CSV table of C-alpha atoms and ligand atoms in Angstrom, one decimal:
chain,number,residue,atom,x,y,z
A,1,MET,CA,15.8,2.1,6.8
A,2,ARG,CA,12.5,4.2,6.9
A,3,LEU,CA,9.6,4.9,4.8
A,4,LYS,CA,10.9,8.1,3.6
A,5,ASP,CA,14.0,6.2,2.2
A,6,ILE,CA,11.5,4.2,0.2
A,7,LEU,CA,9.4,6.8,-1.3
A,8,ALA,CA,12.5,8.7,-2.1
A,9,HIS,CA,13.7,5.7,-4.1
A,10,LYS,CA,10.3,4.7,-5.6
A,11,GLY,CA,8.6,8.1,-5.8
A,12,GLY,CA,5.5,9.3,-4.2
A,13,ALA,CA,2.7,8.9,-6.8
A,14,THR,CA,-0.3,7.6,-5.3
A,15,ILE,CA,-3.3,6.4,-7.3
A,16,THR,CA,-6.5,7.7,-6.3
A,17,VAL,CA,-10.1,7.4,-7.4
A,18,PRO,CA,-13.1,9.5,-6.7
A,19,ALA,CA,-15.4,8.3,-3.8
A,20,LYS,CA,-18.5,8.1,-6.4
A,21,ALA,CA,-16.4,6.2,-8.9
A,22,SER,CA,-17.7,2.7,-9.6
A,23,VAL,CA,-15.9,-0.3,-8.5
A,24,ALA,CA,-15.4,-1.2,-11.9
A,25,GLU,CA,-13.7,2.2,-12.3
A,26,ALA,CA,-11.5,1.4,-9.5
A,27,ILE,CA,-10.7,-2.1,-11.1
A,28,ARG,CA,-9.9,-0.6,-14.4
A,29,THR,CA,-7.5,2.1,-12.7
A,30,MET,CA,-5.8,-0.8,-10.8
A,31,ALA,CA,-5.4,-2.8,-14.0
A,32,GLU,CA,-4.1,0.2,-16.1
A,33,LYS,CA,-1.7,1.5,-13.3
A,34,ARG,CA,-0.4,-2.1,-12.4
A,35,VAL,CA,-1.2,-1.5,-8.7
A,36,GLY,CA,-3.3,-3.6,-6.2
A,37,ALA,CA,-4.9,-0.8,-4.4
A,38,VAL,CA,-6.4,2.7,-4.9
A,39,LEU,CA,-6.8,5.3,-2.2
A,40,ILE,CA,-10.0,7.4,-2.0
A,41,THR,CA,-9.3,10.9,-0.9
A,42,ASP,CA,-11.3,13.8,0.1
A,43,ALA,CA,-11.2,17.4,-1.2
A,44,GLY,CA,-8.1,18.1,0.8
A,45,ASP,CA,-6.3,15.1,-0.5
A,46,CYS,CA,-6.6,13.2,2.8
A,47,PRO,CA,-7.3,9.5,2.3
A,48,VAL,CA,-10.8,8.6,3.6
A,49,GLY,CA,-10.7,5.0,2.3
A,50,ILE,CA,-8.8,2.3,0.6
A,51,PHE,CA,-9.9,-0.3,-1.9
A,52,THR,CA,-7.6,-3.3,-2.9
A,53,GLU,CA,-7.6,-6.4,-5.0
A,54,ARG,CA,-8.6,-8.5,-1.9
A,55,ASP,CA,-11.8,-6.2,-1.7
A,56,VAL,CA,-12.6,-7.1,-5.2
A,57,LEU,CA,-12.0,-10.7,-4.8
A,58,ARG,CA,-14.4,-10.7,-1.5
A,59,LEU,CA,-17.1,-8.9,-3.5
A,60,TYR,CA,-17.1,-11.6,-6.3
A,61,ALA,CA,-17.0,-14.3,-4.1
A,62,GLY,CA,-20.0,-12.8,-2.2
A,63,GLY,CA,-21.8,-12.6,-5.1
A,64,ASP,CA,-21.9,-8.7,-5.2
A,65,ARG,CA,-20.8,-8.5,-8.8
A,66,ASP,CA,-22.6,-5.6,-10.5
A,67,PHE,CA,-19.3,-3.6,-10.5
A,68,GLU,CA,-20.4,-1.0,-12.8
A,69,HIS,CA,-23.4,0.2,-10.5
A,70,ILE,CA,-21.6,-0.2,-7.0
A,71,THR,CA,-19.7,2.9,-5.8
A,72,VAL,CA,-16.2,2.2,-4.5
A,73,GLU,CA,-17.2,4.5,-1.4
A,74,SER,CA,-19.8,1.9,-0.5
A,75,ARG,CA,-17.3,-0.9,-0.3
A,76,MET,CA,-13.9,0.5,0.7
A,77,THR,CA,-12.2,0.2,4.1
A,78,CYS,CA,-12.8,3.5,5.8
A,79,SER,CA,-10.6,3.4,8.8
A,80,VAL,CA,-7.3,3.7,7.0
A,81,VAL,CA,-4.1,2.9,9.0
A,82,VAL,CA,-1.4,5.0,8.0
A,83,GLY,CA,2.4,5.3,8.4
A,84,ASN,CA,4.6,8.5,8.6
A,85,PRO,CA,8.1,9.1,6.8
A,86,GLU,CA,9.9,8.3,10.1
A,87,THR,CA,8.2,4.6,10.5
A,88,SER,CA,11.0,2.2,10.0
A,89,VAL,CA,10.7,-0.8,7.5
A,90,ASP,CA,10.6,-3.3,10.2
A,91,GLU,CA,7.7,-1.4,12.0
A,92,ALA,CA,5.7,-1.1,8.9
A,93,LEU,CA,6.2,-4.8,8.1
A,94,ALA,CA,5.0,-5.8,11.6
A,95,LEU,CA,2.0,-3.5,11.3
A,96,MET,CA,1.0,-5.1,8.0
A,97,THR,CA,1.6,-8.6,9.2
A,98,GLU,CA,-0.4,-7.9,12.4
A,99,ARG,CA,-3.4,-6.2,10.7
A,100,ARG,CA,-3.4,-8.5,7.6
A,101,PHE,CA,-3.0,-5.8,4.9
A,102,ARG,CA,-0.4,-5.1,2.3
A,103,HIS,CA,-0.7,-1.5,1.6
A,104,LEU,CA,0.3,1.5,3.8
A,105,PRO,CA,-0.1,5.1,2.8
A,106,VAL,CA,2.5,7.5,4.2
A,107,LEU,CA,1.2,10.9,5.6
A,108,HIS,CA,3.3,13.9,7.2
A,109,ASP,CA,1.4,16.5,8.8
A,110,GLY,CA,-1.9,15.4,7.0
A,111,GLU,CA,0.0,15.6,3.8
A,112,LEU,CA,-0.4,12.4,1.7
A,113,LEU,CA,3.4,11.3,0.5
A,114,GLY,CA,2.7,8.1,-1.2
A,115,ILE,CA,2.0,4.4,-0.6
A,116,VAL,CA,4.2,1.8,0.0
A,117,SER,CA,3.2,-2.0,-0.4
A,118,ILE,CA,4.4,-5.1,1.3
A,119,GLY,CA,6.5,-6.0,-1.8
A,120,ASP,CA,8.3,-2.6,-1.7
A,121,LEU,CA,9.2,-3.2,2.0
A,122,VAL,CA,10.4,-6.8,1.5
A,123,LYS,CA,12.5,-5.6,-1.4
A,124,ALA,CA,14.4,-2.8,0.8
A,125,ARG,CA,14.6,-5.4,3.5
A,126,LEU,CA,16.3,-7.9,1.2
A,127,GLU,CA,18.7,-5.2,-0.4
A,128,GLU,CA,19.6,-4.1,3.2
A,129,THR,CA,20.4,-7.8,4.4
A,130,THR,CA,22.3,-8.5,1.3
A,131,ALA,CA,24.5,-5.4,1.7
A,132,GLU,CA,25.2,-6.3,5.6
A,133,ALA,CA,26.0,-9.8,4.6
A,134,GLN,CA,28.5,-8.4,1.9
A,135,SER,CA,30.2,-6.0,4.2
A,136,LEU,CA,30.5,-8.5,7.0
A,137,ARG,CA,32.1,-11.0,4.5
A,138,GLN,CA,34.5,-8.3,3.3
A,139,TYR,CA,35.3,-7.6,7.0
A,140,ILE,CA,36.1,-11.2,7.7
A,141,LEU,CA,38.3,-11.6,4.7
A,142,SER,CA,40.3,-8.5,5.0
B,201,AMP,P1,-4.6,-5.8,1.2
B,201,AMP,O1,-3.9,-7.2,1.6
B,201,AMP,O2,-3.8,-4.4,1.2
B,201,AMP,O3,-5.0,-6.1,-0.4
B,201,AMP,O4,-5.9,-5.7,1.8
B,201,AMP,C1,-6.5,-6.6,2.7
B,201,AMP,C2,-7.8,-5.7,3.3
B,201,AMP,O5,-7.3,-4.7,4.2
B,201,AMP,C3,-8.8,-5.0,2.2
B,201,AMP,O6,-10.2,-5.1,2.8
B,201,AMP,C4,-8.5,-3.6,2.2
B,201,AMP,O7,-9.3,-2.6,2.0
B,201,AMP,C5,-7.7,-3.5,3.7
B,201,AMP,N1,-6.6,-2.5,3.8
B,201,AMP,C6,-5.6,-2.5,3.0
B,201,AMP,N2,-4.5,-1.5,3.2
B,201,AMP,C7,-5.1,-1.0,4.4
B,201,AMP,C8,-4.7,0.0,5.3
B,201,AMP,N3,-3.5,0.7,5.0
B,201,AMP,N4,-5.5,0.5,6.4
B,201,AMP,C9,-6.7,0.0,6.6
B,201,AMP,N5,-7.1,-1.2,5.8
B,201,AMP,C10,-6.4,-1.6,4.7
């Protein structure tokens, strides 16, 4: 299974915020949309940064708490690691485990197609494994 299959199933809606938005706005957007990450995109819709609930945790723990007056661009992760539609679920899981993050934007020829979370990938892997086990059981019993 590949990232394009996951996006076909869950849809390609990506939650973004402007670079000049405050951290508080980013937090409100994540809460309202029930997501753990927002992308910051440029005028061409290309991701220039990512900001996640883990970043909020770090800011708060570090005493950096004036969320209404801190811009998201000053605290986002700028070097965004991305996948492409042909990236396999296993490759994406390995990448996320190795690099210790849980969100992967998917781009094709510079076009943002969507974002997959580690939860989406684990769910897809589990469904695949369950289906494989079921067909093996049927094969053995037939
Ligand atoms: P997460 O586990 O996704 O909440 O993110 C953990 C840390 O990695 C945070 O500092 C994020 O800003 C950063 N991060 C999340 N996803 C990515 C990504 N695809 N590329 C680069 N950094 C990321």
